Short mmCIF file of C-alpha atoms in Angstrom, two decimals:
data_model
loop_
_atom_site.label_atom_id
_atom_site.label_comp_id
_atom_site.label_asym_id
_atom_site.label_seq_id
_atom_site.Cartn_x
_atom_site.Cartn_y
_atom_site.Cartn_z
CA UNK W 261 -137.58 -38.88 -44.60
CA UNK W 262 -139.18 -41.14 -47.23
CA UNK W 263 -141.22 -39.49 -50.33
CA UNK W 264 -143.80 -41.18 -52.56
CA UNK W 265 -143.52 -40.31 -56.31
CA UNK W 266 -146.63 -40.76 -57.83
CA UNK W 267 -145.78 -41.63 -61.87
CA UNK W 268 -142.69 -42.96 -63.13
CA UNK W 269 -142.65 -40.66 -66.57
CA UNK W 270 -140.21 -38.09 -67.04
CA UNK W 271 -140.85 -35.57 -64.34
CA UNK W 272 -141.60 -38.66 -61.68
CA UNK W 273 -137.66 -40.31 -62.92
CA UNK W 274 -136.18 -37.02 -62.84
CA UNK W 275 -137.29 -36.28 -59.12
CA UNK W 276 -136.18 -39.51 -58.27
CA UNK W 277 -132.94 -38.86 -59.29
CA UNK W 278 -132.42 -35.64 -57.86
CA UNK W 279 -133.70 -37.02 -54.41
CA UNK W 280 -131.12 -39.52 -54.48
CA UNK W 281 -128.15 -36.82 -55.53
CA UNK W 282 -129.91 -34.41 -52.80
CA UNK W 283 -129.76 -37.52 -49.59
CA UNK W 284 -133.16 -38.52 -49.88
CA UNK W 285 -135.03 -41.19 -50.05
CA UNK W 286 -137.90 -42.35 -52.24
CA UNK W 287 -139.97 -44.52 -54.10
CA UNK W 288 -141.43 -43.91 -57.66
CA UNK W 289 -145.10 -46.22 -57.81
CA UNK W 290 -145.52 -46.56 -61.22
CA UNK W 291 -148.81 -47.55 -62.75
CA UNK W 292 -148.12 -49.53 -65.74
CA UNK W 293 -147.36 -53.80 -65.19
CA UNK W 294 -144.13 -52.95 -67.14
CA UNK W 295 -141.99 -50.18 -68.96
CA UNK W 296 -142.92 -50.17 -72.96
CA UNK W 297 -141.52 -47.70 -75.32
CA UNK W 298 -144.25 -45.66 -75.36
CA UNK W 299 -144.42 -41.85 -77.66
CA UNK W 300 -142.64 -40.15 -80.29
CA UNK W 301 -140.12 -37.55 -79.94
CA UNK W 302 -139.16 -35.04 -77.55
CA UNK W 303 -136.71 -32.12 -77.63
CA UNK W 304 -134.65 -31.21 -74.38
CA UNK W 305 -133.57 -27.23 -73.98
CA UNK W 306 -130.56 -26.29 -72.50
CA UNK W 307 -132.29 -25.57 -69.28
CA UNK W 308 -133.16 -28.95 -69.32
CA UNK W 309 -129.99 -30.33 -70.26
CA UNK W 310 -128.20 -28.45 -67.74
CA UNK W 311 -130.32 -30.16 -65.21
CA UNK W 312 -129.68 -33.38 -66.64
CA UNK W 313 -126.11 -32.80 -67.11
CA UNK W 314 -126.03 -32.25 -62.61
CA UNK W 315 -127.17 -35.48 -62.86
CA UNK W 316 -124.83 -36.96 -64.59
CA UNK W 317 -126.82 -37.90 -67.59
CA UNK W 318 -125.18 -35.41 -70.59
CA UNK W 319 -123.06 -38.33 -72.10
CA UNK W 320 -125.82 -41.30 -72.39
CA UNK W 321 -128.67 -38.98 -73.33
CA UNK W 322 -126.50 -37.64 -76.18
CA UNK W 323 -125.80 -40.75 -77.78
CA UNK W 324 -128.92 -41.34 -77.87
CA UNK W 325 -130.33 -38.46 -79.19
CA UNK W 326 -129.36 -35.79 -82.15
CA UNK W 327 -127.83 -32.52 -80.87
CA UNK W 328 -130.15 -29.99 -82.59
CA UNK W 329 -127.83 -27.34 -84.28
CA UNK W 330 -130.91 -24.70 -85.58
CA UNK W 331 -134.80 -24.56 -85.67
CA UNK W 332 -135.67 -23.46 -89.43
CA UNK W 333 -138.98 -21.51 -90.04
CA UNK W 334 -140.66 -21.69 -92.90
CA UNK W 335 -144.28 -20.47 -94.73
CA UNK W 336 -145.98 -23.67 -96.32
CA UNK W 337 -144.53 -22.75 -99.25
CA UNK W 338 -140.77 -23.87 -98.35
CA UNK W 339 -139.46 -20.24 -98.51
CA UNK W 340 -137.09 -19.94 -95.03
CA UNK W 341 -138.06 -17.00 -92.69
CA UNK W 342 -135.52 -17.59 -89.95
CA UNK W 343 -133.11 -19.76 -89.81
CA UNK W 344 -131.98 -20.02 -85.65
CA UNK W 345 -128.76 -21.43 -83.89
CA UNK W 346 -129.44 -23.85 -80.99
CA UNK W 347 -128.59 -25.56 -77.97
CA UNK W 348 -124.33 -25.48 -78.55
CA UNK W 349 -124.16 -23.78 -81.57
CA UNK W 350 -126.12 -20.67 -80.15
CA UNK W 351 -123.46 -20.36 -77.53
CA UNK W 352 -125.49 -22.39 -74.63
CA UNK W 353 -122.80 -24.42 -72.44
CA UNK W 354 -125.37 -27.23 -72.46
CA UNK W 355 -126.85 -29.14 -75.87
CA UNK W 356 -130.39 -29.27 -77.32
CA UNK W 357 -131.44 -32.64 -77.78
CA UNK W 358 -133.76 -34.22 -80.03
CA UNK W 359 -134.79 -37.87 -78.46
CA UNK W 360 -137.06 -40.32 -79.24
CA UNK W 361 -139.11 -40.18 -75.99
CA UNK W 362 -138.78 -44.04 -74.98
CA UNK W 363 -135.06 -43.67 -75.42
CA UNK W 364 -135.26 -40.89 -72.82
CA UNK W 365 -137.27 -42.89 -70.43
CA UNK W 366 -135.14 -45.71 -70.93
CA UNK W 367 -131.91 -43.53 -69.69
CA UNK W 368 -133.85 -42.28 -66.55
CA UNK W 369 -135.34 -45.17 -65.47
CA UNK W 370 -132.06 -47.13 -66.30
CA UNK W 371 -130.53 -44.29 -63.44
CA UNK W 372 -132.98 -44.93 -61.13
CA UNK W 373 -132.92 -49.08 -60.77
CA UNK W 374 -134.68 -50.42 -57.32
CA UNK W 375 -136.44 -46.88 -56.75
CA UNK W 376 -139.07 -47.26 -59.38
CA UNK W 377 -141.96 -49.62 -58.60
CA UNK W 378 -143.94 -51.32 -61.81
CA UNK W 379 -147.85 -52.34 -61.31
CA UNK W 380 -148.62 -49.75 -58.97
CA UNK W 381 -151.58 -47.76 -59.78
CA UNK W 382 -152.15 -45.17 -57.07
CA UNK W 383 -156.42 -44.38 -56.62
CA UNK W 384 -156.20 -42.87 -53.22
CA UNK W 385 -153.94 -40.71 -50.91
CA UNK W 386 -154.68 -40.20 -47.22
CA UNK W 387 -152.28 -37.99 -44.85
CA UNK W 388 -152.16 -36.95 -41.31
CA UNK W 389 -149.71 -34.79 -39.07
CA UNK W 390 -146.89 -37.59 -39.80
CA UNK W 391 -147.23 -38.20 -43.14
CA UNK W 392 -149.42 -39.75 -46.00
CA UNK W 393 -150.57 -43.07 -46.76
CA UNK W 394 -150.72 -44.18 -50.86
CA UNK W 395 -153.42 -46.41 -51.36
CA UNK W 396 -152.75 -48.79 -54.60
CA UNK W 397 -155.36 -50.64 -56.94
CA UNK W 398 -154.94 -54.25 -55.65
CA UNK W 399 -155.38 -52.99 -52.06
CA UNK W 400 -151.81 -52.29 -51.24
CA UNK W 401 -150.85 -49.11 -49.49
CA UNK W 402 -147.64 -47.53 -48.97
CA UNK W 403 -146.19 -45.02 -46.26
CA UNK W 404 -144.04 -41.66 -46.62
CA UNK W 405 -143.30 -38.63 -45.16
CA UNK W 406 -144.99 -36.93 -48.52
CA UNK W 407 -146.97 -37.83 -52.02
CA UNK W 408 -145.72 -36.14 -55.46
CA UNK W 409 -148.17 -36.71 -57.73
CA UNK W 410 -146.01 -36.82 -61.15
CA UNK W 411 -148.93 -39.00 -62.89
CA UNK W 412 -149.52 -37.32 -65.67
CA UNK W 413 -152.34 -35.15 -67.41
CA UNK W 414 -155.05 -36.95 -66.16
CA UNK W 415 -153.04 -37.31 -62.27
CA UNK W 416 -155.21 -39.20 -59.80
CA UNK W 417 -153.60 -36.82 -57.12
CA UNK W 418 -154.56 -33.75 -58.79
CA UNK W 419 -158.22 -34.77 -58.61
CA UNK W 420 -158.07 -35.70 -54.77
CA UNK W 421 -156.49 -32.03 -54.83
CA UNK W 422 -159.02 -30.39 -56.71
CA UNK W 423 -162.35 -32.78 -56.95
CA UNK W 424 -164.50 -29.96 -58.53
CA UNK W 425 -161.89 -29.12 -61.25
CA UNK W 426 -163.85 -29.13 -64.82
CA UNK W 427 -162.72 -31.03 -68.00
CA UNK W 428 -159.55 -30.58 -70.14
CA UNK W 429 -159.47 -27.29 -72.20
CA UNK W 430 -159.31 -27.96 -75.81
CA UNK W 431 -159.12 -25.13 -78.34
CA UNK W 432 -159.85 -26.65 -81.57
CA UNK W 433 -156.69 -27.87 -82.66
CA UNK W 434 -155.28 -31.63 -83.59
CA UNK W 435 -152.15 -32.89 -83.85
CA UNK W 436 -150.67 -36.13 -85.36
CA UNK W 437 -147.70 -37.59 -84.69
CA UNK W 438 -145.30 -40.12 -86.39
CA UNK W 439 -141.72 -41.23 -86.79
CA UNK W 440 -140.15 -41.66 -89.89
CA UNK W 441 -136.82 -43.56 -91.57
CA UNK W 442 -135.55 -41.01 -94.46
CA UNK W 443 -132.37 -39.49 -95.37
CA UNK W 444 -131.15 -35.99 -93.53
CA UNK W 445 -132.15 -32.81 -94.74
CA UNK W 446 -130.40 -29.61 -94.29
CA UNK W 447 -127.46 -29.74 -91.62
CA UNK W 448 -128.76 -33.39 -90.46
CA UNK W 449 -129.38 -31.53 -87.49
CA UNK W 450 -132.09 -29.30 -88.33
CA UNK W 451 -135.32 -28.51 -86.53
CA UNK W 452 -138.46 -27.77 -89.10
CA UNK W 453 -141.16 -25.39 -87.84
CA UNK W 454 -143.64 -24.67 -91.17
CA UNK W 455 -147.02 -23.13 -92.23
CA UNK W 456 -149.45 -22.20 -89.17
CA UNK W 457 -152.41 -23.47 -88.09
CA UNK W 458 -155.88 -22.53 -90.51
CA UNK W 459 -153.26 -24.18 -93.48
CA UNK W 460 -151.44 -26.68 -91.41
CA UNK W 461 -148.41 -26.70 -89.33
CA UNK W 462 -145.45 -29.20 -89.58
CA UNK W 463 -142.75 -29.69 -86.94
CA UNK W 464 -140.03 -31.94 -87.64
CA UNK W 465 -136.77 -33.08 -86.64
CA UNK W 466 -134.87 -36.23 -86.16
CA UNK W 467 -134.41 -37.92 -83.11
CA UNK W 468 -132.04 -41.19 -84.23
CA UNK W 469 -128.85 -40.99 -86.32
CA UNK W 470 -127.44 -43.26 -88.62
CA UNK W 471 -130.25 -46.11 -88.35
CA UNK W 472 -128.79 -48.29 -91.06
CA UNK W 473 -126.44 -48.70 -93.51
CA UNK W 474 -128.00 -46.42 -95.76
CA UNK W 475 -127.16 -43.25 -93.53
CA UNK W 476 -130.90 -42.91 -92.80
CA UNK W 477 -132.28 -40.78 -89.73
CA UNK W 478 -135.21 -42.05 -87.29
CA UNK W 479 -136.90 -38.04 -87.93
CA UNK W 480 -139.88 -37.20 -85.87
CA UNK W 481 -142.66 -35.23 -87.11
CA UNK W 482 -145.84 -33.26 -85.50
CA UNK W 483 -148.44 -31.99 -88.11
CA UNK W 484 -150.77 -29.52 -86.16
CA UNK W 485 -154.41 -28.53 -88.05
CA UNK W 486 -157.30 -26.03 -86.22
CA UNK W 487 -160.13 -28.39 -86.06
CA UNK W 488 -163.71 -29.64 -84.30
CA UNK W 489 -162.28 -32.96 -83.96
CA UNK W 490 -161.30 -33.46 -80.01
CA UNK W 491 -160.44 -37.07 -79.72
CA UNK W 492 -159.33 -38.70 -76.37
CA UNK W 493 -155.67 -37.56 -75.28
CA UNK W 494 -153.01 -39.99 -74.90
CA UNK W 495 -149.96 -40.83 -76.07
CA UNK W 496 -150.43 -43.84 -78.35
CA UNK W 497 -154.32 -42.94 -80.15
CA UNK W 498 -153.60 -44.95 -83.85
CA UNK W 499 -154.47 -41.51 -86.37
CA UNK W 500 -155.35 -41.98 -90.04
CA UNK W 501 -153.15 -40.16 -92.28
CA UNK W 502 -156.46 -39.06 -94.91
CA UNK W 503 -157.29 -36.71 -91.49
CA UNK W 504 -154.55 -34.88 -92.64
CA UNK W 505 -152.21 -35.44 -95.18
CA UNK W 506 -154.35 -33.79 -97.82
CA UNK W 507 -153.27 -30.42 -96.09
CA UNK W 508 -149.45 -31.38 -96.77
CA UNK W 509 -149.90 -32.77 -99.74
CA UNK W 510 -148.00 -30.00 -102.03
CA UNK W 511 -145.27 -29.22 -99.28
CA UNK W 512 -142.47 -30.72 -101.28
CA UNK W 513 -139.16 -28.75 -101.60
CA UNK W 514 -135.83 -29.40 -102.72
CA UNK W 515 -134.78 -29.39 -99.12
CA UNK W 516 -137.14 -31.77 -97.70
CA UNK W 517 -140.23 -33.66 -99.05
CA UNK W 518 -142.76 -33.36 -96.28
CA UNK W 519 -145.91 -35.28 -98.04
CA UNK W 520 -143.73 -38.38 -98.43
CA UNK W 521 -142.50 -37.86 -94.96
CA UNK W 522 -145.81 -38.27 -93.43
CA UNK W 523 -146.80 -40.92 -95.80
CA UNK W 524 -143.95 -42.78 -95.10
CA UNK W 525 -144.27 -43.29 -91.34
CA UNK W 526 -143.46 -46.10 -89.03
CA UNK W 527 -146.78 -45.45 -87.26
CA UNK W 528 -149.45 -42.13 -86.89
CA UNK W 529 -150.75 -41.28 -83.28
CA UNK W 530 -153.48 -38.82 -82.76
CA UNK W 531 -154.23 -36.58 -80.28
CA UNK W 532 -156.06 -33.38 -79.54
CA UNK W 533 -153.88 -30.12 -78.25
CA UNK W 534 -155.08 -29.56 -74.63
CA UNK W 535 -154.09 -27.51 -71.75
CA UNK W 536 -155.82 -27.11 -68.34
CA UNK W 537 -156.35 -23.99 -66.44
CA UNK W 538 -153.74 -23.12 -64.24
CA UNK W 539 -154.52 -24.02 -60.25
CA UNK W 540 -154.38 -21.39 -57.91
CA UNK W 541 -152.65 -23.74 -55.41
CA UNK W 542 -150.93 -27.26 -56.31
CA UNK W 543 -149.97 -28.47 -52.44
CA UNK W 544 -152.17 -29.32 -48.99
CA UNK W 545 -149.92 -30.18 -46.69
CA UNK W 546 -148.11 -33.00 -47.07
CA UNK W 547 -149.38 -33.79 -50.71
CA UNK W 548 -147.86 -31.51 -54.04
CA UNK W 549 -148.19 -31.83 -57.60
CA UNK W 550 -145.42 -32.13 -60.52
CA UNK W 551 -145.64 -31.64 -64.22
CA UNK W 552 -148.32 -31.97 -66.42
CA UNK W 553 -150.14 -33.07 -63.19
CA UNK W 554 -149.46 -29.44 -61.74
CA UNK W 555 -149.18 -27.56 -65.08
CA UNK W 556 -150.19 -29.42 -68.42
CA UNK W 557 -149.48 -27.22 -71.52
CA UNK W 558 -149.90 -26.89 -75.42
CA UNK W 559 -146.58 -29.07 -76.43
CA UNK W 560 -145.21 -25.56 -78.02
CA UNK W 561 -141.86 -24.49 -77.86
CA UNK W 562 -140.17 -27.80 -76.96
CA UNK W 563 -141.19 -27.30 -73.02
CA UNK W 564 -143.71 -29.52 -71.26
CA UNK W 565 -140.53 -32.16 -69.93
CA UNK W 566 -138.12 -29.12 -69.72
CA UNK W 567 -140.85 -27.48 -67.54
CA UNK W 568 -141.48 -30.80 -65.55
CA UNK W 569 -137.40 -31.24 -65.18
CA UNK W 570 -137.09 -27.75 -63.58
CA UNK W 571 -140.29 -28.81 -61.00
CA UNK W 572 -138.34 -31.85 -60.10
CA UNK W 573 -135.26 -30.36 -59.53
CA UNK W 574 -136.79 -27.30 -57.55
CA UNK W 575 -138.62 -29.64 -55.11
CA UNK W 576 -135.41 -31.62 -54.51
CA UNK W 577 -133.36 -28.66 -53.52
CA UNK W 578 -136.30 -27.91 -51.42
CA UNK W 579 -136.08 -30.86 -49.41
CA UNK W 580 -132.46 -30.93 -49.00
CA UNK W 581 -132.72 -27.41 -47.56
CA UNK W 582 -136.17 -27.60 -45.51
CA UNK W 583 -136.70 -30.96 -43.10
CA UNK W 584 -140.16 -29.56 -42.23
CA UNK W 585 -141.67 -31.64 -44.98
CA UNK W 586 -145.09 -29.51 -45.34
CA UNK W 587 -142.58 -25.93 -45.65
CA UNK W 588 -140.86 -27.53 -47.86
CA UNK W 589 -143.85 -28.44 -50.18
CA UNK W 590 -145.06 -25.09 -49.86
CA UNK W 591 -141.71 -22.96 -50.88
CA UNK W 592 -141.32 -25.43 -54.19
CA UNK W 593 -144.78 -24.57 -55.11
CA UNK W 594 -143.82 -20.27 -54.50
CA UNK W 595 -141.16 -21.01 -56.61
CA UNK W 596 -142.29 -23.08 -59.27
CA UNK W 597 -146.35 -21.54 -60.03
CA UNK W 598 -145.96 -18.58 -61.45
CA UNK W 599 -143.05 -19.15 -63.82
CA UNK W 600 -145.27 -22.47 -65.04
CA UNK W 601 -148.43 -20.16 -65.13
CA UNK W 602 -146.80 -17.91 -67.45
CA UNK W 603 -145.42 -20.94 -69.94
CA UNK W 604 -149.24 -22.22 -69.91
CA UNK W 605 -150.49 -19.06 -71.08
CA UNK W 606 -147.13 -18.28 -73.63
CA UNK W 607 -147.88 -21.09 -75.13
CA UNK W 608 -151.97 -20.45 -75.22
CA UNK W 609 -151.15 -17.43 -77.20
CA UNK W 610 -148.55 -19.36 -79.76
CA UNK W 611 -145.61 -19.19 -77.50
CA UNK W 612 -143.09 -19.48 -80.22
CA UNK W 613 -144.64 -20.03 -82.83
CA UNK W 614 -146.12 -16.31 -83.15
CA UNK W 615 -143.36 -15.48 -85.94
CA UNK W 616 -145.18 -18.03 -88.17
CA UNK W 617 -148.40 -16.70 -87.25
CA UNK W 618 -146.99 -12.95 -87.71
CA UNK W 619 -145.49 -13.77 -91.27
CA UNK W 620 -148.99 -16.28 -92.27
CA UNK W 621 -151.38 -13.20 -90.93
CA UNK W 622 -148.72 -10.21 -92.82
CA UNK W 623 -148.33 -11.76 -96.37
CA UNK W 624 -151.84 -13.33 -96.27
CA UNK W 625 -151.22 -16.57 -96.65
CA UNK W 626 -148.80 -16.03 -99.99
CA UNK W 627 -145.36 -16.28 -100.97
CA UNK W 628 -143.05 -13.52 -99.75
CA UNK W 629 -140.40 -11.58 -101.81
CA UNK W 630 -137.88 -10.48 -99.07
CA UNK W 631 -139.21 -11.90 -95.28
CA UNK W 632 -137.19 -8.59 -94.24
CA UNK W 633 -140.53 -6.67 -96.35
CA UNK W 634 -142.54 -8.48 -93.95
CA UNK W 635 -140.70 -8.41 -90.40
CA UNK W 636 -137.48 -7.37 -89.58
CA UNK W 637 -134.48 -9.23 -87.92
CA UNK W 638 -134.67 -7.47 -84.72
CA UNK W 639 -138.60 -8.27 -84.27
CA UNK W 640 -137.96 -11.98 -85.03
CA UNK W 641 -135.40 -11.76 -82.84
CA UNK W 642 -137.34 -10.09 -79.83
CA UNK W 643 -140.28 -12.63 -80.32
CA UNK W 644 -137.98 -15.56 -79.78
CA UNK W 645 -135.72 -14.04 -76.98
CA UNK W 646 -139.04 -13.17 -75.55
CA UNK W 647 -140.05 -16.86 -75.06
CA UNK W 648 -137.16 -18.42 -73.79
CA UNK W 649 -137.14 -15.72 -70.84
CA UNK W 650 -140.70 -16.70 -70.24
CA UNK W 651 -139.51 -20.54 -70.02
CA UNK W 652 -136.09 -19.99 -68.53
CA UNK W 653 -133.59 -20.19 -71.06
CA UNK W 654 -132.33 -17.10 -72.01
CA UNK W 655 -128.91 -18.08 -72.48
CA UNK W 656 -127.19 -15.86 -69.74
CA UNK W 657 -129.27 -15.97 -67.09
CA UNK W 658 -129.58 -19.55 -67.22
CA UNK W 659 -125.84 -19.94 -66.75
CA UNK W 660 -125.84 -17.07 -64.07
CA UNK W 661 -127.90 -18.77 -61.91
CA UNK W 662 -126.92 -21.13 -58.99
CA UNK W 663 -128.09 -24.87 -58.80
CA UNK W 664 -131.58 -25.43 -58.38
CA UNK W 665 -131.02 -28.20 -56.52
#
């Protein structure tokens, strides 16, 4: 058996590697002439990390990355509404990283050496009853038993798949992105989720310790803003920081000065928040889809890779288990869909971040005097035990269950 992995991102890497652990074989056909640190950060759950972890990666990813110890949500005003253990330190077996998203690729692609192919851009995929036939830009092809199409948001394979499938959805929200050098705030390991959407959102969290001698963090930020502007999606769209730092302008607190933050960054990407609707089938035959080619979702909740890491380890334990190549295509996809359908909408409707909206909608856009006269513990607590059964990390059934792959 020989598979084709369409995409060498994170989802293509990770399938890679957990063909290889599962017996195997495979090639990843990468598109790009070369690997460049490409992105901003990333966060890893623990049901990510425990995939990761099977594959031996725990130990390099983590120096690499910050262990996130809490998420911290806030109204725009800097008054804390919850403040919420994570990864380790809310009694998960398995860490929650915060990585900068090249260092990430760098680990996985470092793990998968010869496999990975540069300069390959796949434009056509043919099968038969045997197997499938990649055709490549410069008029290569490539045989295999089966095609994974890992490429991405806007995956070649998905639109063999689906032809007639209509444009990206885009609901009038914008996001830029940066990296920063600045001095920790709160625990050093701390994971910012402020304001809400009609006044501005900021996410932020580091992603590099101890850069330099000063002690200073590489600390990744997201500042989200409803908005007409739908600009071309991609990972590395230069943004302006007048689109949006007005908004931000007075969030400065004693715990963390968020204007000079933004103002201060490395570099500001822009990109529109975009989902597409969720297929009603992602496989024909000998051809399946992984990822955001298969599932692409708002990037809410710290779960678009996580989501793409489960696929990839799914399909591999559905190979090792099923040699009848098409069967096996077809029980990944019964057990990978639905879940990912229900993410795509959870995070349509705020996934998370509904205890920001809750407080921003209660208090009417004001400072509180107690949060517990707005919401109470236990709902805060529902709404974000809620989500993480939705995405498959509620801490004790993710370490009841066996090995996906």
């Amino acid at each position: 058996m020989q598979i084709a992995i369409v995409g060498g991102g994170i989802g293509g890497l990770a399938l890679a590697l957990s063909l290889h652990q599962a017996g195997v074989p495979c090639r990843v056909f990468e598109a790009a002439p070369e690997l460049k640190p490409l992105g901003v950060g990333i966060n890893l759950l623990p049901h990510a990390m425990r995939e990761l972890t099977e594959l031996g990666l725990a130990a390099a990813l983590e120096r690499a990355a910050v262990a996130t110890r809490e998420a911290v949500f806030c109204n725009r005003f800097g008054q804390f509404i919850r403040r919420e253990p994570r990864g380790r330190a809310a009694g998960y077996a398995w860490p929650q990283l915060s990585i900068h998203r090249a260092d990430l690729h760098v680990v996985l692609a470092a793990a998968a050496g010869d496999a990975l192919v540069l300069g390959a851009k796949c434009v056509g995929v043919e099968q038969d009853a045997d197997g499938v036939m990649l055709k490549f830009a410069d008029g290569a092809n490539a045989r295999a038993d089966a095609a994974i199409g890992c490429d991405g948001i806007h995956s070649a394979v998905r639109r063999i798949l689906h032809p007639a499938e209509g444009p990206l959805s885009y609901q009038g929200i914008n996001m830029w992105r940066g990296v920063t050098r600045a001095r920790p705030f709160l625990t050093g390991a701390s994971m910012l989720v402020g304001g809400w959407l009609e006044v501005g959102k900021l996410v932020v969290y580091p992603v590099r310790d101890a850069i330099d001698a000063e002690g200073r963090q590489l600390i990744n930020w997201v500042a989200e803003i409803q908005s007409p502007r739908n600009v071309m999606q991609g990972w590395n769209r230069p943004g302006r920081l007048e689109d949006f730092l007005p908004l931000f302008a007075d969030w400065r607190f004693d715990w963390l000065d968020c204007a000079a933050l933004l103002r201060d960054a490395e570099s500001v990407l822009e990109y529109p928040m975009v989902d597409r609707e969720p297929l009603p089938f992602w496989t024909r035959g000998r051809v399946t889809l992984l990822g955001d080619a298969a599932h692409p979702m708002y990037p809410r909740g710290s779960n678009g890779a996580g989501q793409a890491i489960l696929d990839a380890r799914t399909l591999a334990g559905c190979l090792r288990r099923e040699r009848d190549v098409p069967a096996a295509l077809k029980a990944y996809e019964a057990a990978r869909l639905a879940p990912t359908y229900e993410v795509v909408l959870a995070n349509r409707s705020s996934g998370p971040d509904t205890l920001l909206r809750e407080v921003h909608r209660r208090t009417g856009d004001r400072p509180f005097g107690r949060i517990e006269d707005v919401i109470s513990e236990a709902e805060m607590r529902a709404l974000a035990e809620n989500y993480q059964r939705t995405a498959g990390f509620e801490r004790e059934s993710l370490e009841r269950r066996a090995s996906l792959a």
